[in-house]
PDB file of N, CA and C in Angstrom:
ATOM      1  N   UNK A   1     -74.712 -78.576 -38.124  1.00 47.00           N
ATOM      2  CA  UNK A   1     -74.646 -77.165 -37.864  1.00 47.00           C
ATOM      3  C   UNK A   1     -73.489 -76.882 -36.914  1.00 47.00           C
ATOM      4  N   UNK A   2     -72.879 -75.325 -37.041  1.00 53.00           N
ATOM      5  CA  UNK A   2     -71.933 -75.539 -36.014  1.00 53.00           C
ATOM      6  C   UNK A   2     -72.166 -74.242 -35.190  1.00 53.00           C
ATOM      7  N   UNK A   3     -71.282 -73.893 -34.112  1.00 51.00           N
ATOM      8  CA  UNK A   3     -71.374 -73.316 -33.423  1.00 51.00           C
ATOM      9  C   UNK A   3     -71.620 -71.900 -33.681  1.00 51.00           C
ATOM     10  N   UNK A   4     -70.733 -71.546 -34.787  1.00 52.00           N
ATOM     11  CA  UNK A   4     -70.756 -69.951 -34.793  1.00 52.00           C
ATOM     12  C   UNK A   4     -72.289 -69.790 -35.792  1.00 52.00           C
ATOM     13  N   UNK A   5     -73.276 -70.609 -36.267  1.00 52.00           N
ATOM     14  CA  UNK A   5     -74.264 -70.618 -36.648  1.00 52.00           C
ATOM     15  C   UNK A   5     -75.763 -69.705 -34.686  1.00 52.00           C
ATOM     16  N   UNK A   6     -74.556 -70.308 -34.144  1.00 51.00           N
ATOM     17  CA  UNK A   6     -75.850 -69.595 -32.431  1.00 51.00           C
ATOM     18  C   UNK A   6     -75.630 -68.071 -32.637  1.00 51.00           C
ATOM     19  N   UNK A   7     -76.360 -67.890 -32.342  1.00 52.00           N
ATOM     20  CA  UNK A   7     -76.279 -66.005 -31.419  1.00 52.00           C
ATOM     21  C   UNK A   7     -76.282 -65.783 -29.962  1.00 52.00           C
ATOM     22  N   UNK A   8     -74.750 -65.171 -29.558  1.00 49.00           N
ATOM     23  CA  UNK A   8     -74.362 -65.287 -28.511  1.00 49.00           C
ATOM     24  C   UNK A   8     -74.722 -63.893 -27.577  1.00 49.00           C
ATOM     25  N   UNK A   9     -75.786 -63.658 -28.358  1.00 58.00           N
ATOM     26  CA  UNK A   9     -75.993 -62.009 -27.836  1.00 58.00           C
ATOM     27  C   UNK A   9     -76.888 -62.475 -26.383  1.00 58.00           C
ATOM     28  N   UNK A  10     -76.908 -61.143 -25.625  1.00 58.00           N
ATOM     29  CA  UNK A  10     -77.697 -61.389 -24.620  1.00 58.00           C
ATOM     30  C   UNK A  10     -78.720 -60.663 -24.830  1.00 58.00           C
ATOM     31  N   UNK A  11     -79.294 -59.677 -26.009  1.00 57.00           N
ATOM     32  CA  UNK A  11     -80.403 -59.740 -26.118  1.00 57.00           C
ATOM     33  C   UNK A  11     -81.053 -60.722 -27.017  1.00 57.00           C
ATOM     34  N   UNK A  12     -80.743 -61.912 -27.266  1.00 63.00           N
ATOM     35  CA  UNK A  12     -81.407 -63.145 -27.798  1.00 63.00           C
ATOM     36  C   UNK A  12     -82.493 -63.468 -27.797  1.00 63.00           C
ATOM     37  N   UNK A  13     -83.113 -63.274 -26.012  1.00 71.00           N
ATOM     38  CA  UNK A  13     -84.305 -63.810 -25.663  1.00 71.00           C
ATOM     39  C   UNK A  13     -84.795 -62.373 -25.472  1.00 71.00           C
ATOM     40  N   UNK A  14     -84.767 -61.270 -25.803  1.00 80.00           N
ATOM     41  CA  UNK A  14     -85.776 -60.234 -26.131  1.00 80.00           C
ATOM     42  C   UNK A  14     -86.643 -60.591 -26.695  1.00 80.00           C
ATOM     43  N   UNK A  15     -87.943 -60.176 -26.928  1.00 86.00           N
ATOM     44  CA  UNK A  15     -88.712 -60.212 -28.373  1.00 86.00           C
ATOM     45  C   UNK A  15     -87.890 -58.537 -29.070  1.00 86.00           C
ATOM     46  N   UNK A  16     -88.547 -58.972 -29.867  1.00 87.00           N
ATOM     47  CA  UNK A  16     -88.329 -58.006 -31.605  1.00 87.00           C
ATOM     48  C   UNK A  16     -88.512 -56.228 -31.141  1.00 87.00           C
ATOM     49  N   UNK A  17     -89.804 -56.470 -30.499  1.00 85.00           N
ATOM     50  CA  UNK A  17     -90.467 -54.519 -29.773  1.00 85.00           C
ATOM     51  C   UNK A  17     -89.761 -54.565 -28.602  1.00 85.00           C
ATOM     52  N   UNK A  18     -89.212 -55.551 -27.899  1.00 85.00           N
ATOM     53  CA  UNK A  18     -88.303 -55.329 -26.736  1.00 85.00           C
ATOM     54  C   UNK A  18     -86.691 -54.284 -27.232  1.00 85.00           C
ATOM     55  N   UNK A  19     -86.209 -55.437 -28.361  1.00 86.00           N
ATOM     56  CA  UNK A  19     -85.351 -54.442 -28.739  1.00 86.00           C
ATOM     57  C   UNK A  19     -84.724 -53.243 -29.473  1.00 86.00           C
ATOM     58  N   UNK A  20     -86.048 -53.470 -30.406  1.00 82.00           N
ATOM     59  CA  UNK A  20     -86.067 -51.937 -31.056  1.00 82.00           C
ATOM     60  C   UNK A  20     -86.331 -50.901 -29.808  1.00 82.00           C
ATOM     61  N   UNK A  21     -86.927 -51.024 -28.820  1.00 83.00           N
ATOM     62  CA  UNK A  21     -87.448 -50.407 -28.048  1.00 83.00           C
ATOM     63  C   UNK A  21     -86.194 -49.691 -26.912  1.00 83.00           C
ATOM     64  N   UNK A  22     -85.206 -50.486 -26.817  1.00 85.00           N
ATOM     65  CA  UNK A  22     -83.853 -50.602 -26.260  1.00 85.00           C
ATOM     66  C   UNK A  22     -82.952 -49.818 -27.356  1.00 85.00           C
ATOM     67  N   UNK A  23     -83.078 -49.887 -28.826  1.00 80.00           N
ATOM     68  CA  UNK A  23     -81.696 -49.280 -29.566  1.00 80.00           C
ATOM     69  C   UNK A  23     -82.506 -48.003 -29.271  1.00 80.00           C
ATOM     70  N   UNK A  24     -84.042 -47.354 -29.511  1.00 79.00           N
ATOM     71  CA  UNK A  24     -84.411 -46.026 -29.830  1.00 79.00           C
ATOM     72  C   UNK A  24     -83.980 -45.387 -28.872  1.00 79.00           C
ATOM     73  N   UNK A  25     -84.036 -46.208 -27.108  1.00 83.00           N
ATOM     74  CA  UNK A  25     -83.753 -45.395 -26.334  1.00 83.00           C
ATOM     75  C   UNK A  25     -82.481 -44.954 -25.850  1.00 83.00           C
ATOM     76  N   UNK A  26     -81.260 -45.962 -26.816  1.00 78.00           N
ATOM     77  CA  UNK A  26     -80.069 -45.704 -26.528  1.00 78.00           C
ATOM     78  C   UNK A  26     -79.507 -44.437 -27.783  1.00 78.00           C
ATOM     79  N   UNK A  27     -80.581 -44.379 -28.647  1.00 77.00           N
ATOM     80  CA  UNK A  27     -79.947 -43.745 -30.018  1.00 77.00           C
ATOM     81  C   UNK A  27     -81.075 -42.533 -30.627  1.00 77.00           C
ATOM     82  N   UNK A  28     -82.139 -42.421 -29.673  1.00 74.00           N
ATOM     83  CA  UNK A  28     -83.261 -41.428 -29.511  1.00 74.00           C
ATOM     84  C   UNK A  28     -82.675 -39.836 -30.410  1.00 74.00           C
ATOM     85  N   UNK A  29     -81.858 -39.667 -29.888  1.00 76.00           N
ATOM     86  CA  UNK A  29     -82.216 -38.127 -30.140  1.00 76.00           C
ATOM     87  C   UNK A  29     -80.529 -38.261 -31.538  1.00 76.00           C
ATOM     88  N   UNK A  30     -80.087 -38.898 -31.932  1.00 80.00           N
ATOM     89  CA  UNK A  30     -79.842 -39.119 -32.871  1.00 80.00           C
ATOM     90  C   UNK A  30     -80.399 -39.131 -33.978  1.00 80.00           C
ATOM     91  N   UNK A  31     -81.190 -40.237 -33.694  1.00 82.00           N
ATOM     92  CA  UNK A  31     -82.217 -40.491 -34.887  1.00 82.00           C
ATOM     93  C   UNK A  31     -83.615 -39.827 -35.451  1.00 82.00           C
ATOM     94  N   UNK A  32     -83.549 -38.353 -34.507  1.00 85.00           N
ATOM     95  CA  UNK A  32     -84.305 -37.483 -34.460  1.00 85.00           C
ATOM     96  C   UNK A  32     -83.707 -36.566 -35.455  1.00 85.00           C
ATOM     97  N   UNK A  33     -82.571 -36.470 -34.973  1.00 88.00           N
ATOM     98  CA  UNK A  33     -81.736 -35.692 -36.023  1.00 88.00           C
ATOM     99  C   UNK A  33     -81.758 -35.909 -37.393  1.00 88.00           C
ATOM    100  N   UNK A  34     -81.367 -37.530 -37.266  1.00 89.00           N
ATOM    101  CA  UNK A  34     -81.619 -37.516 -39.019  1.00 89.00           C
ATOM    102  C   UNK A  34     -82.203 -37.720 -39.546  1.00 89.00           C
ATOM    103  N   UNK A  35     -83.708 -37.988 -38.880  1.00 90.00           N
ATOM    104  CA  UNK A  35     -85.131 -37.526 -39.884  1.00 90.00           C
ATOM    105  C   UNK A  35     -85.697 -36.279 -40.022  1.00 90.00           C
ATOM    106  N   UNK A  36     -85.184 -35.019 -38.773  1.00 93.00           N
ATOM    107  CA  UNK A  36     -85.419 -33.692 -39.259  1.00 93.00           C
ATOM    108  C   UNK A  36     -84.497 -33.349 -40.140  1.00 93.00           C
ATOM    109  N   UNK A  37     -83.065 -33.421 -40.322  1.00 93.00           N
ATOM    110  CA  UNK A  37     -82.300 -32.888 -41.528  1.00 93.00           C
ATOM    111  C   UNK A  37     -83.077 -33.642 -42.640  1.00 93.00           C
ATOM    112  N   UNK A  38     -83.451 -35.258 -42.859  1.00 94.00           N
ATOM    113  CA  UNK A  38     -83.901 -35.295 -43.907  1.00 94.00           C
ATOM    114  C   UNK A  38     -85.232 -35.289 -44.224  1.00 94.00           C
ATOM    115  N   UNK A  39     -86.273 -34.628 -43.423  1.00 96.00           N
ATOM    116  CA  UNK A  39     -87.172 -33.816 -43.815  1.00 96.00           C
ATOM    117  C   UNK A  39     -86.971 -32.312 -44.554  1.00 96.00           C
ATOM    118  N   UNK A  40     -86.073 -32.138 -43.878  1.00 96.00           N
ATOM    119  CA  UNK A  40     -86.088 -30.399 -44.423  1.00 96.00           C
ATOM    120  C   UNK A  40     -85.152 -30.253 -45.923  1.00 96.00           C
ATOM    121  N   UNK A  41     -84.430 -31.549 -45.739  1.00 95.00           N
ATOM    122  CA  UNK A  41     -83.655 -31.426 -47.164  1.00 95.00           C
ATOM    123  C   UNK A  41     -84.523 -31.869 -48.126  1.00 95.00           C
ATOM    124  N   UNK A  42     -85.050 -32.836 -47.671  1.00 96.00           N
ATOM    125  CA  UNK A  42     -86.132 -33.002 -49.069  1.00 96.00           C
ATOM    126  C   UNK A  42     -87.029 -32.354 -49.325  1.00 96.00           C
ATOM    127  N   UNK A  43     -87.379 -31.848 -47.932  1.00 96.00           N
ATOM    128  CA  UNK A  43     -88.973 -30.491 -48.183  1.00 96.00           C
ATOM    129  C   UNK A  43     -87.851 -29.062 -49.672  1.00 96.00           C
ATOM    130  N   UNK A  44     -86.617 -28.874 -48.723  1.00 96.00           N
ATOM    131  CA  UNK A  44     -85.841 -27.343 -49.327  1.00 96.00           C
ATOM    132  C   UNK A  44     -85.970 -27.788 -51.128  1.00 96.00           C
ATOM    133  N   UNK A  45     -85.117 -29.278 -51.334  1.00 95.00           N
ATOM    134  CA  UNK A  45     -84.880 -29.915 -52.573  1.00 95.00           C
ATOM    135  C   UNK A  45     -85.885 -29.551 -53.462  1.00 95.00           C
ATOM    136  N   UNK A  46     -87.110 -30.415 -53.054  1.00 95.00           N
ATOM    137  CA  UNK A  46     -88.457 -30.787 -53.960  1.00 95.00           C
ATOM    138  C   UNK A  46     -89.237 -29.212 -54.214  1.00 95.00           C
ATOM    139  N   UNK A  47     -89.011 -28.101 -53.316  1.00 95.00           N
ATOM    140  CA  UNK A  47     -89.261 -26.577 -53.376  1.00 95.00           C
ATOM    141  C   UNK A  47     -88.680 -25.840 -54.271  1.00 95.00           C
ATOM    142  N   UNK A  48     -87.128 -25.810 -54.717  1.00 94.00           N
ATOM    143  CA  UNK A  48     -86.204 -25.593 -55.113  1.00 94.00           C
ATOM    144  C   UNK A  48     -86.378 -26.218 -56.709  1.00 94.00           C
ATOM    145  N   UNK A  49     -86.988 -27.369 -56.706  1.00 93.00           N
ATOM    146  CA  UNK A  49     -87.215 -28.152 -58.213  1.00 93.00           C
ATOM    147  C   UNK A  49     -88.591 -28.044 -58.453  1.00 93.00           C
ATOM    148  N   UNK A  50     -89.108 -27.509 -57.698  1.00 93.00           N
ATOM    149  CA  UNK A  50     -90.710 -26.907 -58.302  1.00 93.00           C
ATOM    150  C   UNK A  50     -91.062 -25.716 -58.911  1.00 93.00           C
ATOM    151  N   UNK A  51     -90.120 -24.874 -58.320  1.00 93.00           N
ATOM    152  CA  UNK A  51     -90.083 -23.114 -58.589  1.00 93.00           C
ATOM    153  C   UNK A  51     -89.105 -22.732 -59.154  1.00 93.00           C
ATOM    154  N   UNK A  52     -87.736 -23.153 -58.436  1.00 92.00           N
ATOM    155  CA  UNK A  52     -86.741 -22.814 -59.302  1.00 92.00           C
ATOM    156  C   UNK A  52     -86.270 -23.227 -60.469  1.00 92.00           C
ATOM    157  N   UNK A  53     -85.935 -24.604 -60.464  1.00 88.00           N
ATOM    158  CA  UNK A  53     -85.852 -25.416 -61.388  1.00 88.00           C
ATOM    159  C   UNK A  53     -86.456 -26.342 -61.977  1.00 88.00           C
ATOM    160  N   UNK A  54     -88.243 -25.617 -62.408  1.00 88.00           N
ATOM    161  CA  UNK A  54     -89.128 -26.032 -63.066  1.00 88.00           C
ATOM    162  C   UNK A  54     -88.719 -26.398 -64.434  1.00 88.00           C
ATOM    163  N   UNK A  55     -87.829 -25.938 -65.019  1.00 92.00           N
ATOM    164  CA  UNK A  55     -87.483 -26.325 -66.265  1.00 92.00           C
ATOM    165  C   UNK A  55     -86.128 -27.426 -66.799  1.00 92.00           C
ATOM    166  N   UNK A  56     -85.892 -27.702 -65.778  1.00 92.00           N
ATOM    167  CA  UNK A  56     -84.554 -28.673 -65.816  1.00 92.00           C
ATOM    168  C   UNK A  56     -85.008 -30.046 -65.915  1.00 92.00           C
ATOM    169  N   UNK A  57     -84.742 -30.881 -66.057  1.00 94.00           N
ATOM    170  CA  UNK A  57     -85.355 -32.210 -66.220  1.00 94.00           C
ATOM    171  C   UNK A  57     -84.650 -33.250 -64.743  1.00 94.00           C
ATOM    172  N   UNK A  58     -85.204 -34.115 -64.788  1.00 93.00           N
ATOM    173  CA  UNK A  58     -85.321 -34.950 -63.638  1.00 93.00           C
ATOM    174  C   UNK A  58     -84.210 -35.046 -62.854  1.00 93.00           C
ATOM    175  N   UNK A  59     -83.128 -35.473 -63.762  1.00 94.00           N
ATOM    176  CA  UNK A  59     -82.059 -35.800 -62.968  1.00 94.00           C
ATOM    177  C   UNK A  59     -81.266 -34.541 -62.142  1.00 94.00           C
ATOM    178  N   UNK A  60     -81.936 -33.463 -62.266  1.00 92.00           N
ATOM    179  CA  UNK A  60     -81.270 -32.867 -61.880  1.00 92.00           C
ATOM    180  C   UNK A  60     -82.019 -32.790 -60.063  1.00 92.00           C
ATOM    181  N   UNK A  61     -82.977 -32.833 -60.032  1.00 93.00           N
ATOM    182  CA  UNK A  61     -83.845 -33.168 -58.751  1.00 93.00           C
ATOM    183  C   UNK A  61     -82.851 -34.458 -57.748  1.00 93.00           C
ATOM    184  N   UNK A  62     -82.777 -35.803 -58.704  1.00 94.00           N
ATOM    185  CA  UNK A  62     -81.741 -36.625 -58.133  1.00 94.00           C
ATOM    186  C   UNK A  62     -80.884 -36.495 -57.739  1.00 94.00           C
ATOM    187  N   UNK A  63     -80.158 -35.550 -58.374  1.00 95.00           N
ATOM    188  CA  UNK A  63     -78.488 -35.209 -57.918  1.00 95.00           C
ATOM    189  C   UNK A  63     -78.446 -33.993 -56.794  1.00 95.00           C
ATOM    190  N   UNK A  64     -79.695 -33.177 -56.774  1.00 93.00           N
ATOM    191  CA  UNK A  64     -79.843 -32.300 -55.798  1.00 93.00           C
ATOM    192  C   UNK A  64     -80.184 -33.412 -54.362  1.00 93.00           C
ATOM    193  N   UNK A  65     -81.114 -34.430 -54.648  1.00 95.00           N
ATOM    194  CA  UNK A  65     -81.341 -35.167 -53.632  1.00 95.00           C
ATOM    195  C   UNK A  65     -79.847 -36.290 -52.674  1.00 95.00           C
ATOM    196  N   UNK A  66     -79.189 -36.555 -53.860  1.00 96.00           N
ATOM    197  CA  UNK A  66     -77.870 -36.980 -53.737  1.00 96.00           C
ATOM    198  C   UNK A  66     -76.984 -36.004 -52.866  1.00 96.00           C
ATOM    199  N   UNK A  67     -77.259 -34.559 -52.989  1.00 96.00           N
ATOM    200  CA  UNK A  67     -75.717 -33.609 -52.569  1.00 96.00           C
ATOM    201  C   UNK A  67     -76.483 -34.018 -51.055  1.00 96.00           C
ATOM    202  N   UNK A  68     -77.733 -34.642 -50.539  1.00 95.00           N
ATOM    203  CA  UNK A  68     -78.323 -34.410 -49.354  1.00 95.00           C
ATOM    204  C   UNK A  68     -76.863 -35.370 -48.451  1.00 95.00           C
ATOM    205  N   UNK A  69     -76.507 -36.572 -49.115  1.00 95.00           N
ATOM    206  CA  UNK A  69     -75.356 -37.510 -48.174  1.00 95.00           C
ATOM    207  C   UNK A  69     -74.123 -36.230 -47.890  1.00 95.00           C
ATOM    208  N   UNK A  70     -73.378 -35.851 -48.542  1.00 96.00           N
ATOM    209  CA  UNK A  70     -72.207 -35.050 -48.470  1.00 96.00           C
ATOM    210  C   UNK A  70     -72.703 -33.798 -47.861  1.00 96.00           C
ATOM    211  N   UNK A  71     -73.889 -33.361 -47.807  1.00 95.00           N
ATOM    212  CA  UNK A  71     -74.192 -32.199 -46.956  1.00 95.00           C
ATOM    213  C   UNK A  71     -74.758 -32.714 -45.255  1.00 95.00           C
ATOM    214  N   UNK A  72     -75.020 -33.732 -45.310  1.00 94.00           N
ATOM    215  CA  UNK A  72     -75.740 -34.501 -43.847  1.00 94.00           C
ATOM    216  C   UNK A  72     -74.205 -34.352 -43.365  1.00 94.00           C
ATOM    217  N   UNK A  73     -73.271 -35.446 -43.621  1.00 94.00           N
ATOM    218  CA  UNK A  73     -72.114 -35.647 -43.258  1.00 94.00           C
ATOM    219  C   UNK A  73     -71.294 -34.282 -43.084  1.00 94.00           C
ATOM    220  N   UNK A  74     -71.237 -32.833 -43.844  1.00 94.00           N
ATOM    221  CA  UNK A  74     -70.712 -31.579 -43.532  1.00 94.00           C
ATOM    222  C   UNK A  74     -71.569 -31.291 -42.746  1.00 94.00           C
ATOM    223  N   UNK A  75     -72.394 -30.963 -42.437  1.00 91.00           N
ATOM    224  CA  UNK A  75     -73.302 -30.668 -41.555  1.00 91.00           C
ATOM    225  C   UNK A  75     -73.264 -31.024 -39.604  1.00 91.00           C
ATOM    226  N   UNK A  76     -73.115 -32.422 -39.853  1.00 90.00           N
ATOM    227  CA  UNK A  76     -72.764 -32.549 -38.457  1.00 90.00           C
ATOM    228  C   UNK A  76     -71.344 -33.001 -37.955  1.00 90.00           C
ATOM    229  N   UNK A  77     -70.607 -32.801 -39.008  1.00 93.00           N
ATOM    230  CA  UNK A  77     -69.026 -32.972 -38.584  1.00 93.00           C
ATOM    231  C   UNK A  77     -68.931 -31.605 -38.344  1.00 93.00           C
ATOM    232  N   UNK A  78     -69.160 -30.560 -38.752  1.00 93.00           N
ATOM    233  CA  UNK A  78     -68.928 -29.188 -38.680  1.00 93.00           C
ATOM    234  C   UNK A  78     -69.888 -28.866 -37.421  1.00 93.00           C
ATOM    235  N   UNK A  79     -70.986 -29.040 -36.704  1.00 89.00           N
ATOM    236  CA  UNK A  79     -71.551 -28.982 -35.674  1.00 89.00           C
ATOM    237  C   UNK A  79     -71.022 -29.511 -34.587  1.00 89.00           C
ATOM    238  N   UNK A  80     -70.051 -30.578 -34.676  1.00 91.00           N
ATOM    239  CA  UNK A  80     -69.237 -31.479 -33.578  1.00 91.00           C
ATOM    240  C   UNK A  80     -68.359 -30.705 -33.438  1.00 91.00           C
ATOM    241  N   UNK A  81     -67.398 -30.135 -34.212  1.00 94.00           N
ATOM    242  CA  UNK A  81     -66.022 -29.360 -34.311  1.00 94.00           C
ATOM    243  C   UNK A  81     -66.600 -27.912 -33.407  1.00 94.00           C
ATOM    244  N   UNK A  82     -67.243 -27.540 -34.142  1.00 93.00           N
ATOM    245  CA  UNK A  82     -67.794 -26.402 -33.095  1.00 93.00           C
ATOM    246  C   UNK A  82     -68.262 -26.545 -31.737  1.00 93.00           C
ATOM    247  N   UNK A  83     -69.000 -27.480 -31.056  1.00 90.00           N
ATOM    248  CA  UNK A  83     -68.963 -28.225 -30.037  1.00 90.00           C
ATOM    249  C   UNK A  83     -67.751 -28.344 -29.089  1.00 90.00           C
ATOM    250  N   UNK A  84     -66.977 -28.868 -30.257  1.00 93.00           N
ATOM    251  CA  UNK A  84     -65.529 -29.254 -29.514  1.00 93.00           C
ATOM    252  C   UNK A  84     -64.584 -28.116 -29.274  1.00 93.00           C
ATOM    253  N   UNK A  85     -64.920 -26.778 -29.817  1.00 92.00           N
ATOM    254  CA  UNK A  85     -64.387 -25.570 -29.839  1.00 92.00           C
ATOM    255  C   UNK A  85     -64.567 -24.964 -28.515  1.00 92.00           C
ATOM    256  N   UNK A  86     -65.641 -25.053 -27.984  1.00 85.00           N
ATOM    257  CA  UNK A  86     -66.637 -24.363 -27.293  1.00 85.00           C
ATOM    258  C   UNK A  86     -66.127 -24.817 -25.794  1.00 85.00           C
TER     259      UNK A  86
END
């Protein structure tokens, strides 16, 4: 075995809930973010393909679920810029 096979990290000797416990609190309100945008996009989506587009067939639900990446990413690049305006 050779060397670059070790892990030279210094959280090594964490346990496992030590360091998940360490990224949430460094990345908390991030990752808040992107389970409420993708709650509400999939709640708006699956609403939108129940009522509106009850008659369209599947894939079209997919590709609505798909525009969710390119709208996450407009979404908070355009929230930063404004930020940075301000």
């Amino acid at each position: 075995m050779t060397d670059t096979d070790q892990i030279d990290d210094a959280d090594a000797d964490k346990s496992l809930a030590d360091r998940v416990r360490s990224h949430v609190r460094g990345n908390g309100t991030g990752m808040v973010q992107d389970l409420a945008f993708a709650v509400v996009w999939v709640t708006v989506v699956s609403l939108l393909y129940d009522f509106l587009f009850s008659a369209a067939p599947q894939w079209v639900l997919y590709m609505l679920m798909l525009a969710g990446v390119p709208a996450y990413f407009g979404f908070f690049i355009s929230l930063e810029m404004a930020r940075a305006q301000q």
